[in-house]
Coordinates of C-alpha atoms in Angstrom, one line a residue:
M9 CA 139.0 95.4 30.1
R10 CA 138.9 94.5 34.3
N11 CA 136.9 91.5 34.7
Y12 CA 134.8 90.7 37.9
F13 CA 133.3 88.0 39.6
N14 CA 131.4 87.9 42.9
F15 CA 131.1 85.0 44.9
V16 CA 127.3 85.0 45.9
G17 CA 126.7 81.9 48.0
I18 CA 127.1 83.3 51.7
L19 CA 125.8 86.8 51.8
V20 CA 125.4 90.4 50.1
F21 CA 125.9 93.6 51.7
C22 CA 127.4 96.9 51.8
L23 CA 130.8 97.9 52.7
P24 CA 132.7 98.0 54.8
A25 CA 131.5 94.6 56.2
F26 CA 132.3 91.9 58.4
I27 CA 131.6 88.4 58.0
V28 CA 129.7 86.3 60.7
T29 CA 130.5 82.8 60.1
G30 CA 129.9 81.1 63.3
Q31 CA 131.5 80.7 66.7
V32 CA 135.1 81.5 66.8
T33 CA 137.5 78.9 68.4
A34 CA 140.1 80.5 71.3
I35 CA 143.3 78.8 72.1
D36 CA 144.5 79.1 75.4
N37 CA 148.9 79.0 75.6
H38 CA 150.5 78.0 78.5
D39 CA 151.0 80.5 81.4
I40 CA 154.2 82.4 81.0
Y41 CA 156.1 83.5 84.7
I42 CA 157.2 86.9 83.3
Y43 CA 159.7 88.1 85.6
P44 CA 160.2 85.7 88.6
S45 CA 161.2 87.3 91.7
S46 CA 161.0 87.3 95.7
N47 CA 159.3 90.5 95.4
S48 CA 155.5 90.2 95.4
Q49 CA 153.7 91.5 92.1
H50 CA 150.4 93.2 91.5
E51 CA 147.8 95.3 89.5
V52 CA 148.9 94.9 86.2
H53 CA 148.5 96.6 82.8
I54 CA 149.3 95.1 79.4
S55 CA 149.4 96.9 76.0
I56 CA 150.5 95.4 72.3
N57 CA 153.0 98.1 70.1
K58 CA 150.5 98.0 66.8
T59 CA 154.1 98.9 64.8
N60 CA 155.5 95.7 66.1
N61 CA 153.0 93.0 67.2
L62 CA 156.0 91.0 69.1
N63 CA 156.5 94.2 71.1
I64 CA 154.8 94.1 74.6
I65 CA 155.0 95.9 77.8
A66 CA 153.3 95.5 81.0
S67 CA 153.8 97.2 84.5
A68 CA 153.0 96.4 87.8
N69 CA 152.7 97.5 91.3
T70 CA 155.9 96.0 93.4
V71 CA 157.0 95.6 96.9
I72 CA 161.0 95.4 97.6
G73 CA 161.6 95.2 100.9
N74 CA 159.1 97.5 102.7
T75 CA 158.8 100.4 99.9
L76 CA 156.1 100.1 98.0
T77 CA 157.0 101.2 94.2
Q78 CA 156.3 99.7 90.7
G79 CA 158.2 97.5 87.9
Y80 CA 158.2 97.2 84.2
Y81 CA 158.5 94.1 82.2
F82 CA 158.7 93.7 78.1
T83 CA 158.7 91.4 75.4
N84 CA 160.3 91.4 71.6
D85 CA 159.0 88.0 70.5
G86 CA 155.9 88.0 71.2
G87 CA 155.6 87.1 74.9
I88 CA 157.7 83.9 75.3
T89 CA 160.7 85.7 76.8
W90 CA 160.5 88.7 79.0
N91 CA 163.0 91.4 80.5
G92 CA 162.5 94.1 82.7
S93 CA 162.9 95.1 86.6
D94 CA 160.7 95.5 89.5
K95 CA 161.7 99.0 89.8
M96 CA 160.6 101.5 87.5
P97 CA 162.9 101.9 84.6
N98 CA 166.4 104.0 85.6
N99 CA 165.3 103.6 89.0
Q100 CA 163.0 106.1 88.5
E101 CA 160.7 107.2 91.1
G102 CA 157.0 105.1 90.9
R103 CA 154.6 104.4 93.7
A104 CA 151.5 102.7 92.3
D105 CA 148.8 102.4 89.8
P106 CA 150.5 101.5 86.5
S107 CA 149.2 102.0 82.9
T108 CA 150.9 101.2 79.9
G109 CA 149.8 102.2 76.0
F110 CA 152.0 102.7 72.7
D111 CA 151.1 105.6 70.2
A112 CA 150.9 105.9 66.5
S113 CA 154.5 105.8 66.2
G114 CA 155.0 102.8 68.4
R115 CA 156.6 104.6 71.2
G116 CA 155.7 103.1 74.8
Y117 CA 154.5 104.9 77.4
I118 CA 154.4 103.8 81.4
S119 CA 152.8 106.3 84.0
T120 CA 152.8 105.6 87.6
L121 CA 151.9 107.9 90.8
P122 CA 154.7 109.6 92.9
N123 CA 155.7 108.9 96.5
A124 CA 154.0 112.2 97.5
F125 CA 150.9 110.9 95.3
D126 CA 150.9 114.9 93.9
G127 CA 150.4 114.0 90.2
Y128 CA 151.5 111.9 87.6
L129 CA 154.5 110.9 86.0
I130 CA 155.2 109.1 83.0
Q131 CA 158.5 107.6 81.2
Y132 CA 158.6 106.6 77.4
S133 CA 161.1 104.4 75.0
D134 CA 161.1 104.3 71.1
D135 CA 163.4 101.1 71.4
Y136 CA 160.8 98.7 72.0
G137 CA 161.1 99.0 76.1
S138 CA 165.2 98.5 76.1
S139 CA 165.7 101.8 77.1
W140 CA 164.0 104.5 78.7
T141 CA 163.4 108.4 79.3
N142 CA 163.7 109.6 83.1
S143 CA 160.3 110.7 84.5
I144 CA 158.3 113.5 83.0
R145 CA 156.0 114.8 85.1
G146 CA 152.3 115.0 83.6
I147 CA 151.0 117.2 86.3
Q148 CA 152.1 118.8 90.0
L149 CA 149.1 118.8 92.2
P150 CA 149.3 120.5 95.5
V151 CA 149.3 118.2 98.8
S152 CA 146.9 117.8 101.1
G153 CA 147.8 114.8 103.4
N154 CA 149.3 111.8 101.5
N155 CA 145.8 111.1 99.4
T156 CA 146.2 113.8 96.6
E157 CA 145.4 111.9 93.6
D158 CA 144.3 108.4 92.5
K159 CA 144.4 105.6 90.3
E160 CA 145.6 108.0 87.0
M161 CA 145.3 105.9 83.7
M162 CA 146.9 107.5 80.7
V163 CA 145.6 106.3 77.1
C164 CA 149.0 107.1 74.7
V165 CA 147.3 107.5 71.8
D166 CA 145.1 109.2 69.2
E167 CA 147.1 105.9 68.2
M168 CA 145.4 105.9 64.6
Q169 CA 148.3 107.0 62.4
T170 CA 145.6 109.0 60.0
S171 CA 143.6 111.2 63.0
S172 CA 143.9 114.5 63.0
Y173 CA 145.1 114.0 66.7
A174 CA 147.8 111.4 66.3
N175 CA 149.9 110.9 68.8
N176 CA 147.9 113.1 71.6
F177 CA 148.4 112.0 75.3
Y178 CA 145.5 111.8 77.4
C179 CA 145.7 110.9 81.1
S180 CA 142.6 111.1 83.5
W181 CA 142.4 110.8 87.5
T182 CA 140.9 111.4 90.5
D183 CA 141.7 114.5 92.5
F184 CA 141.0 114.1 96.7
N185 CA 142.0 117.6 97.0
D186 CA 138.8 119.0 94.7
A187 CA 136.1 117.0 96.1
S188 CA 137.5 113.7 94.7
K189 CA 136.6 115.0 91.4
V190 CA 137.3 113.2 87.8
K191 CA 139.9 115.6 86.0
I192 CA 141.9 115.2 82.8
N193 CA 144.7 116.9 80.8
R194 CA 147.0 116.2 77.7
S195 CA 149.8 116.4 75.8
V196 CA 149.9 117.1 72.1
N197 CA 153.8 117.3 71.2
G198 CA 154.8 114.1 72.5
A199 CA 154.7 114.2 76.5
S200 CA 157.2 117.5 76.4
T201 CA 154.3 119.6 78.2
F202 CA 150.9 118.7 79.3
N203 CA 148.0 121.3 79.1
N204 CA 144.0 121.8 79.2
L205 CA 143.6 121.0 82.4
K206 CA 139.8 120.2 83.1
T207 CA 137.1 118.7 85.8
L208 CA 135.1 115.6 84.5
S209 CA 132.7 115.3 87.0
S210 CA 130.5 116.9 89.7
N211 CA 131.0 114.8 92.5
W212 CA 133.1 111.9 93.6
G213 CA 134.0 109.9 90.7
Q214 CA 137.1 107.3 90.9
G215 CA 138.3 104.1 88.9
T216 CA 138.5 106.5 85.4
N217 CA 139.3 104.9 82.7
V218 CA 140.4 106.9 79.2
Q219 CA 140.1 105.7 75.4
T220 CA 140.2 107.1 71.8
G221 CA 138.1 106.5 68.9
P222 CA 138.4 105.8 65.0
N223 CA 138.3 109.8 64.4
G224 CA 140.5 110.8 67.8
E225 CA 137.4 111.1 69.8
V226 CA 138.3 111.0 73.6
Y227 CA 136.2 108.6 75.9
V228 CA 136.2 108.8 79.5
C229 CA 134.3 106.9 81.9
W230 CA 134.2 106.3 85.9
T231 CA 132.1 104.6 88.4
D232 CA 130.3 107.7 89.8
Y233 CA 129.5 107.9 93.9
S234 CA 126.8 110.2 93.5
N235 CA 125.7 110.3 97.5
G236 CA 129.0 110.1 98.3
S237 CA 128.7 106.5 99.8
L238 CA 129.6 103.0 98.5
P239 CA 128.8 101.3 96.6
G240 CA 129.2 102.8 92.8
Q241 CA 125.8 104.2 92.0
N242 CA 126.3 105.5 88.5
M243 CA 128.3 105.1 85.5
G244 CA 130.1 108.6 84.9
F245 CA 131.2 109.3 81.2
S246 CA 132.5 112.2 79.4
S247 CA 133.6 112.8 75.7
S248 CA 135.7 114.9 73.4
S249 CA 135.2 115.5 69.7
D250 CA 138.2 118.2 69.7
G251 CA 141.4 116.0 70.5
G252 CA 140.6 116.7 74.0
L253 CA 140.0 120.5 74.2
N254 CA 136.4 120.5 75.1
Y255 CA 134.5 117.6 77.1
V256 CA 130.8 116.8 77.4
S257 CA 129.9 114.8 80.7
S258 CA 127.0 112.6 81.4
T259 CA 125.4 109.8 83.6
A260 CA 125.7 106.7 81.2
F261 CA 123.7 104.4 82.8
A262 CA 122.8 103.1 86.4
F263 CA 124.5 100.1 88.3
N264 CA 124.8 98.2 91.5
G265 CA 128.4 98.3 92.2
I266 CA 129.7 95.6 94.8
R267 CA 132.4 98.3 96.4
T268 CA 130.7 97.9 99.8
T269 CA 133.8 97.8 102.1
R270 CA 137.2 99.9 101.8
G271 CA 138.7 97.2 103.5
G272 CA 138.6 93.2 103.3
N273 CA 135.3 91.8 101.9
G274 CA 134.5 88.4 103.6
N275 CA 132.6 87.4 99.9
F276 CA 136.0 87.6 98.0
G277 CA 138.3 86.0 100.5
N278 CA 138.8 89.1 102.7
T279 CA 140.5 91.2 100.1
R280 CA 139.0 94.6 98.8
V281 CA 137.3 95.0 95.3
N282 CA 136.2 97.8 93.8
D283 CA 133.1 98.3 91.3
Y284 CA 135.6 100.5 89.0
P285 CA 134.8 99.9 84.8
A286 CA 137.1 99.1 81.6
M287 CA 136.5 100.6 78.0
A288 CA 137.5 99.9 75.0
V289 CA 136.5 101.4 71.6
D290 CA 135.9 98.9 68.3
K291 CA 138.7 100.9 65.5
S292 CA 138.4 98.2 62.9
C293 CA 136.3 98.1 59.6
G294 CA 133.8 95.9 61.1
N295 CA 130.6 96.8 61.2
N296 CA 130.9 97.6 64.9
R297 CA 133.4 100.5 64.1
G298 CA 133.2 103.5 66.6
R299 CA 131.1 101.4 69.2
I300 CA 132.4 102.2 72.9
Y301 CA 131.9 99.0 75.4
I302 CA 132.0 99.2 79.2
V303 CA 132.8 96.6 81.0
Y304 CA 132.1 96.3 85.3
P305 CA 131.1 94.6 88.2
E306 CA 127.9 94.3 89.9
F307 CA 125.6 92.1 92.5
E308 CA 123.6 90.2 89.9
N309 CA 120.3 91.8 91.7
S310 CA 119.5 94.3 94.4
T311 CA 119.4 91.5 97.1
S312 CA 122.3 89.3 96.0
N313 CA 125.7 89.3 97.2
R314 CA 127.0 87.4 94.0
S315 CA 129.2 89.6 91.6
V316 CA 128.7 89.3 87.8
I317 CA 130.6 90.7 85.2
R318 CA 128.4 92.9 83.0
I319 CA 128.6 94.7 79.7
R320 CA 127.1 97.5 77.5
F321 CA 127.9 99.4 74.5
S322 CA 126.9 102.4 72.4
D323 CA 127.1 103.3 69.1
D324 CA 126.2 106.9 69.0
G325 CA 129.3 108.6 71.0
G326 CA 127.6 107.4 74.2
Q327 CA 124.4 109.5 74.4
N328 CA 122.9 106.0 74.4
W329 CA 123.9 102.6 75.7
S330 CA 122.6 99.1 75.4
V331 CA 120.7 96.7 78.0
A332 CA 123.1 95.2 80.1
S333 CA 124.4 91.5 79.3
T334 CA 126.4 88.8 81.7
I335 CA 129.4 88.1 79.8
N336 CA 130.8 86.0 83.0
I337 CA 130.6 81.7 83.8
T338 CA 127.7 80.4 85.0
N339 CA 129.2 78.7 87.6
G340 CA 131.0 81.5 89.0
C341 CA 130.5 82.2 92.1
Q342 CA 132.3 85.6 93.1
N343 CA 132.9 87.5 89.4
W344 CA 135.6 90.4 89.5
F345 CA 138.3 92.6 87.9
P346 CA 137.3 92.8 84.5
W347 CA 139.1 94.9 81.9
I348 CA 138.4 94.8 78.5
S349 CA 140.4 94.8 74.9
I350 CA 139.5 95.1 71.3
D351 CA 141.4 93.8 68.3
D352 CA 141.6 96.7 66.0
Q353 CA 142.0 93.8 62.9
T354 CA 139.3 91.7 63.7
G355 CA 137.0 93.7 65.8
L356 CA 136.8 90.4 68.4
V357 CA 136.2 92.1 72.0
S358 CA 138.1 90.2 74.9
V359 CA 137.4 90.8 78.4
I360 CA 139.6 89.4 81.2
Y361 CA 138.4 88.8 84.7
Y362 CA 138.9 86.7 88.0
S363 CA 136.1 84.0 89.5
F364 CA 135.7 81.7 92.1
D365 CA 134.5 79.0 89.9
Q366 CA 134.4 76.1 92.7
S367 CA 130.6 75.8 94.4
S368 CA 132.3 77.0 97.4
G369 CA 136.0 78.7 98.8
S370 CA 138.2 81.5 97.5
S371 CA 139.7 79.3 94.7
T372 CA 140.3 81.2 91.9
N373 CA 141.2 81.0 88.1
T374 CA 141.2 83.4 85.6
Y375 CA 138.8 83.9 82.7
V376 CA 138.6 85.4 79.2
A377 CA 135.0 86.5 77.8
Y378 CA 135.3 86.9 74.1
S379 CA 132.8 87.7 71.1
Q380 CA 132.7 88.6 67.5
N381 CA 129.6 91.1 67.8
G382 CA 129.6 92.3 71.3
S383 CA 126.3 90.5 71.9
T384 CA 127.0 86.6 72.1
W385 CA 129.6 85.3 74.1
Q386 CA 131.7 82.6 74.7
N387 CA 134.5 82.1 77.7
I388 CA 137.8 80.3 78.5
K389 CA 139.6 79.7 81.2
I390 CA 143.2 80.7 80.6
S391 CA 144.9 80.0 84.1
D392 CA 146.8 77.0 84.2
V393 CA 146.7 76.8 88.2
S394 CA 143.8 77.9 90.6
H395 CA 144.8 80.2 93.4
N396 CA 143.5 81.2 96.7
T397 CA 142.2 84.9 97.1
A398 CA 143.6 86.5 99.7
P399 CA 145.1 89.5 101.3
I400 CA 149.1 89.9 100.1
S401 CA 151.1 89.8 103.1
G402 CA 152.0 92.7 104.7
L403 CA 150.1 95.2 103.1
L404 CA 146.7 96.8 104.7
G405 CA 143.2 96.8 104.2
G406 CA 142.6 93.2 102.7
Y407 CA 144.9 94.6 99.8
A408 CA 145.3 92.0 96.7
G409 CA 145.7 94.3 93.6
D410 CA 143.1 96.7 92.0
Y411 CA 142.6 95.9 88.4
I412 CA 144.1 93.0 85.9
G413 CA 144.9 93.5 82.0
I414 CA 144.1 92.2 78.8
T415 CA 145.6 93.3 75.0
S416 CA 145.2 92.0 71.6
F417 CA 145.7 92.8 68.3
G418 CA 146.4 90.7 65.0
G419 CA 144.1 87.7 66.0
V420 CA 146.0 87.2 69.5
A421 CA 145.5 88.3 73.2
Y422 CA 147.7 88.5 76.1
G423 CA 145.9 88.4 79.1
A424 CA 147.6 89.4 82.3
W425 CA 147.0 88.9 86.4
M426 CA 148.7 88.1 89.4
D427 CA 148.4 85.1 91.7
D428 CA 150.1 83.2 94.2
R429 CA 150.6 79.6 92.7
N430 CA 154.2 79.9 94.2
G431 CA 153.9 81.0 97.6
N432 CA 154.5 84.9 96.4
W433 CA 152.0 87.2 93.9
Q434 CA 153.6 87.2 90.8
I435 CA 152.3 88.3 87.7
Y436 CA 151.6 85.9 85.0
V437 CA 150.7 86.3 81.2
S438 CA 148.9 84.0 78.9
K439 CA 148.5 84.3 74.9
I440 CA 145.4 83.3 73.3
N441 CA 144.6 82.6 69.6
Y442 CA 142.2 83.3 68.2
D443 CA 140.9 81.8 64.5
L444 CA 138.9 84.8 63.4
P445 CA 140.5 86.1 60.1
I446 CA 142.1 89.9 59.9
L447 CA 140.0 92.3 58.2
A448 CA 141.6 92.7 55.0
S449 CA 141.5 96.3 54.0
S450 CA 144.3 98.8 52.3
Q451 CA 147.6 96.9 52.9
T452 CA 148.7 96.5 49.4
N453 CA 150.3 93.1 48.8
L454 CA 148.8 91.2 51.4
E455 CA 149.6 87.5 51.2
I456 CA 145.9 85.8 52.3
N457 CA 147.1 81.9 52.8
R458 CA 145.8 81.3 56.3
P459 CA 141.7 82.1 56.4
L460 CA 139.2 80.0 58.1
E461 CA 138.0 76.9 56.6
I462 CA 134.4 76.3 57.1
G463 CA 132.9 73.1 55.0
G464 CA 135.8 72.3 53.2
K465 CA 136.0 75.4 51.9
K466 CA 138.2 79.0 52.8
V467 CA 136.3 81.4 53.6
Y468 CA 138.2 85.0 53.4
H469 CA 137.0 88.0 55.6
A470 CA 137.4 91.3 53.8
A471 CA 136.5 95.0 55.2
Q472 CA 136.8 96.0 51.6
K473 CA 136.5 95.2 47.8
I474 CA 140.3 93.4 46.7
R475 CA 141.9 93.5 43.9
V476 CA 143.5 90.4 43.3
A477 CA 146.9 90.4 41.0
N478 CA 148.4 87.2 39.8
T479 CA 145.6 85.4 39.0
A480 CA 147.2 82.7 37.2
S481 CA 147.8 80.6 41.0
I482 CA 144.1 81.5 41.9
K483 CA 142.3 78.1 42.3
I484 CA 138.4 78.8 42.5
K485 CA 136.4 76.0 43.7
S486 CA 134.1 75.1 40.9
T487 CA 130.8 74.7 43.3
A488 CA 131.3 77.8 44.4
N489 CA 128.8 79.6 42.5
V490 CA 130.9 82.3 40.7
E491 CA 131.1 83.9 37.4
M492 CA 134.8 84.5 36.4
V493 CA 136.3 85.7 32.9
A494 CA 140.3 84.8 32.5
G495 CA 142.2 88.6 33.5
D496 CA 144.9 90.0 35.4
E497 CA 142.4 92.0 37.9
I498 CA 139.6 90.2 39.5
E499 CA 137.6 92.4 41.9
L500 CA 136.5 89.9 44.8
K501 CA 133.8 91.0 47.1
P502 CA 133.3 90.2 50.9
G503 CA 133.0 86.4 51.5
F504 CA 134.8 84.8 48.7
S505 CA 135.8 81.3 48.7
T506 CA 138.3 79.3 47.3
E507 CA 139.7 75.6 46.5
T508 CA 141.9 74.3 50.1
G509 CA 145.4 74.8 49.6
A510 CA 144.6 77.9 47.5
F511 CA 148.0 80.9 47.5
Y512 CA 147.9 84.2 45.7
I513 CA 149.1 87.1 46.1
A514 CA 146.2 90.2 46.9
E515 CA 146.8 94.3 46.3
I516 CA 144.0 95.6 48.8
Q517 CA 143.1 98.9 47.6
Q518 CA 140.9 101.2 49.9
L519 CA 137.7 101.4 48.3
T520 CA 135.7 102.6 51.0
P521 CA 136.5 105.2 53.8
C522 CA 137.7 103.1 56.7
T523 CA 141.5 104.0 58.2
T524 CA 142.0 102.2 61.2
P525 CA 145.6 100.1 62.7
G526 CA 143.6 96.9 61.3
A527 CA 143.2 98.7 57.7
I528 CA 147.0 99.9 57.6
L529 CA 148.5 97.2 59.5
F530 CA 150.2 99.8 61.3
K531 CA 153.9 100.1 59.9
R532 CA 156.9 101.7 61.4
L533 CA 157.2 104.5 59.1
P534 CA 159.2 107.6 58.4
S535 CA 158.0 110.8 59.1
T536 CA 158.4 111.7 55.2
W537 CA 156.1 108.4 54.8
N538 CA 153.0 109.6 52.5
S539 CA 150.4 106.0 52.1
N540 CA 148.7 107.6 49.2
T541 CA 151.9 107.7 47.2
N542 CA 153.4 104.0 47.7
V543 CA 153.4 103.3 44.1
L544 CA 156.6 104.1 42.1
K545 CA 156.4 105.2 38.8
T546 CA 158.9 105.9 36.0
E547 CA 158.6 106.0 31.7
K548 CA 161.1 106.3 29.8
D549 CA 160.8 106.3 25.6
G550 CA 156.9 105.3 26.4
V551 CA 157.5 102.4 28.7
K552 CA 155.7 103.0 31.9
L553 CA 157.2 101.0 34.6
F554 CA 155.5 100.9 38.4
A555 CA 156.5 99.3 41.4
Y556 CA 154.4 99.3 44.8
P557 CA 154.5 99.2 47.8
N558 CA 157.6 101.3 47.9
P559 CA 159.6 100.9 50.7
A560 CA 158.4 97.3 50.9
T561 CA 159.0 94.6 53.5
D562 CA 157.9 91.7 52.6
F563 CA 156.2 91.5 48.9
I564 CA 156.9 94.0 46.2
T565 CA 155.0 94.0 42.8
I566 CA 157.4 95.1 39.5
G567 CA 155.3 95.4 36.0
T568 CA 154.5 97.7 32.9
I569 CA 151.4 98.6 31.0
N570 CA 151.4 95.9 28.4
K571 CA 151.7 97.1 24.9
G572 CA 151.9 94.0 23.0
Y573 CA 155.9 93.6 23.2
K574 CA 157.2 90.5 22.0
S575 CA 159.4 89.8 24.8
V576 CA 159.9 90.5 28.3
S577 CA 161.9 89.2 31.6
F578 CA 163.6 91.1 34.3
F579 CA 166.0 90.4 37.1
I580 CA 166.8 92.6 40.3
A581 CA 170.1 93.7 41.6
D582 CA 171.4 95.1 44.5
I583 CA 173.2 98.3 45.1
S584 CA 176.5 96.9 43.7
G585 CA 174.9 95.2 40.6
A586 CA 175.6 91.8 42.2
T587 CA 172.0 90.1 40.4
I588 CA 170.0 88.9 42.9
S589 CA 166.9 87.3 41.2
T590 CA 165.7 86.7 37.7
F591 CA 162.4 86.0 36.2
N592 CA 162.4 84.9 32.7
S593 CA 158.6 84.9 32.3
P594 CA 156.2 87.3 34.6
N595 CA 152.8 87.2 34.7
T596 CA 151.1 88.6 31.8
S597 CA 147.6 89.7 30.8
E598 CA 146.1 92.0 27.6
E599 CA 146.2 95.3 30.2
Q600 CA 149.8 94.6 31.9
I601 CA 152.8 92.3 32.6
R602 CA 153.6 92.1 36.1
Q603 CA 155.7 89.9 39.0
I604 CA 155.3 89.8 42.4
V605 CA 158.1 89.3 44.4
D606 CA 159.2 88.0 47.5
I607 CA 161.9 90.2 48.9
S608 CA 161.2 89.3 53.0
K609 CA 164.8 87.6 53.2
Y610 CA 166.6 90.6 51.2
I611 CA 168.8 92.5 53.2
D612 CA 167.7 96.1 54.0
G613 CA 168.1 98.9 51.1
T614 CA 168.1 100.1 47.7
Y615 CA 167.8 97.6 44.9
F616 CA 167.2 98.0 41.1
A617 CA 164.8 95.8 39.1
T618 CA 165.4 96.1 35.3
L619 CA 162.8 95.1 33.0
V620 CA 164.3 93.5 29.5
I621 CA 161.2 94.6 27.0
D622 CA 161.9 93.9 23.5
E623 CA 166.2 93.3 24.1
K624 CA 165.8 97.1 26.0
R625 CA 166.5 97.6 29.7
Y626 CA 164.6 99.8 31.8
S627 CA 165.0 100.4 35.3
I628 CA 163.1 101.5 38.4
K629 CA 164.5 101.4 41.8
F630 CA 163.4 100.5 45.1
T631 CA 164.1 100.0 49.0
K632 CA 163.4 96.9 51.1
R633 CA 163.2 98.1 54.4

């Protein structure tokens, strides 16, 4: 018989759910100077690998001598140390407008415009950025003058490992050779071939951004210069529900763009600025799953020359949009270059931007606005040193880059921008730690031991019900208003509370239909992996053994059905037969006998767990990787 308890002191709601228990605290870390060089670096894009969140790639425009090119940079220790080059991998061609990304398998991509601006090129890496393919052409466009294409923006996803369109690659851009219309194409075979070229806009659109949704939806937005002149007047939007085969385009909403000149603007330190949007989609198991956010700069009102950062969202696939919210710091005299990211494990929204945060002058700092719910916002300054916004020497038209970037996953965000604090425009990255717990979902054997502390209690956030194994180690706070009967399996509803210092292992079962990077915690898995059959079972002489998950990385649960045995112990041996661990008193309930084993320090390979039941031995083989 299974016994259950429900913590009722916080709230009651339907699943899946996300608990809002107060404001999130953000902790900024020191700026990391990721690739010091004598070359100028600017216009940075950054992405985190959700199969290995210590792996991050970034790319930026660079100038080497008098040559415009593009660099790449990567880290495999969560942003502490970086490697790369101010040139593209393998010295391949690259001219401008970097974008980066990862697909569902953990393959990393970088895109660039070729020297002739006649299409776009990509390169990819399957080893966390250490080695890369040579350039692959995404499309060949006819050349007209020297401005055929602008601001290609790829999304190397569908990154949802359970999606029907997983690993689809999409790239959108502005084609100056065709009335400056927005276009898009795709690859469905790992960037081997590209097809299905589509035109999305009916007139001049620029600054495209493409993202995917939790079910493989494709969304594209851009600034629509409807009357053929600056500034931007509308937000263009297009969506596909069939993996990029067909699109439906519309005008999302009107706005008051800040791009009043193609060159330097005196209100922004004589640099050129744009009114391009950035977009992100909530793929978490939270309440806002599927919500589309668009962030953009616009003048505060029709008579003002003060730029503010605004955000809108849609909960119905882009058919309707919320009213605009202003999210920048209140004392920001000018605010521009917003970029947005959503943490697929927590649903937290982060927006990076530049701000003139003094009463006058062009002293600039980098800020991040963040929100749990997309409605209430907080801000944190992430640049350790301010800089003066000014045109980059040697480049034309007041150029100082056209965008900055941010990426996030697992309660951490990384903001990336350029400044000239050392006398040369270079890229800096700052890590931001949020105290918002990860949405627990379908991963088995999840260790929950660092939740948010509120009022002396530990409050756990779960998107789904949690079935806890090994309840002997659970300490339930006596004042938590719970009803509990002893047993080996207890079902917990979201919001349960335990005594400070409690520690246990939980098997998180998929009890509601939510598949997301946050739910499956994005594991790099072989192609034969089937997440629905990761419980290993065997039976001999009526004795049923089980082990899960298999393969395992950190913890594995090993056990058997309890049939009233007199004695049970077990041990784990490696492939040679040498005993690694012994357990003489596994946890026992009326239904099961099981032991949760920490195998995080085991060497990857094959092991045998042997249960000694009433002096007879029964073995089950499992894999550690």
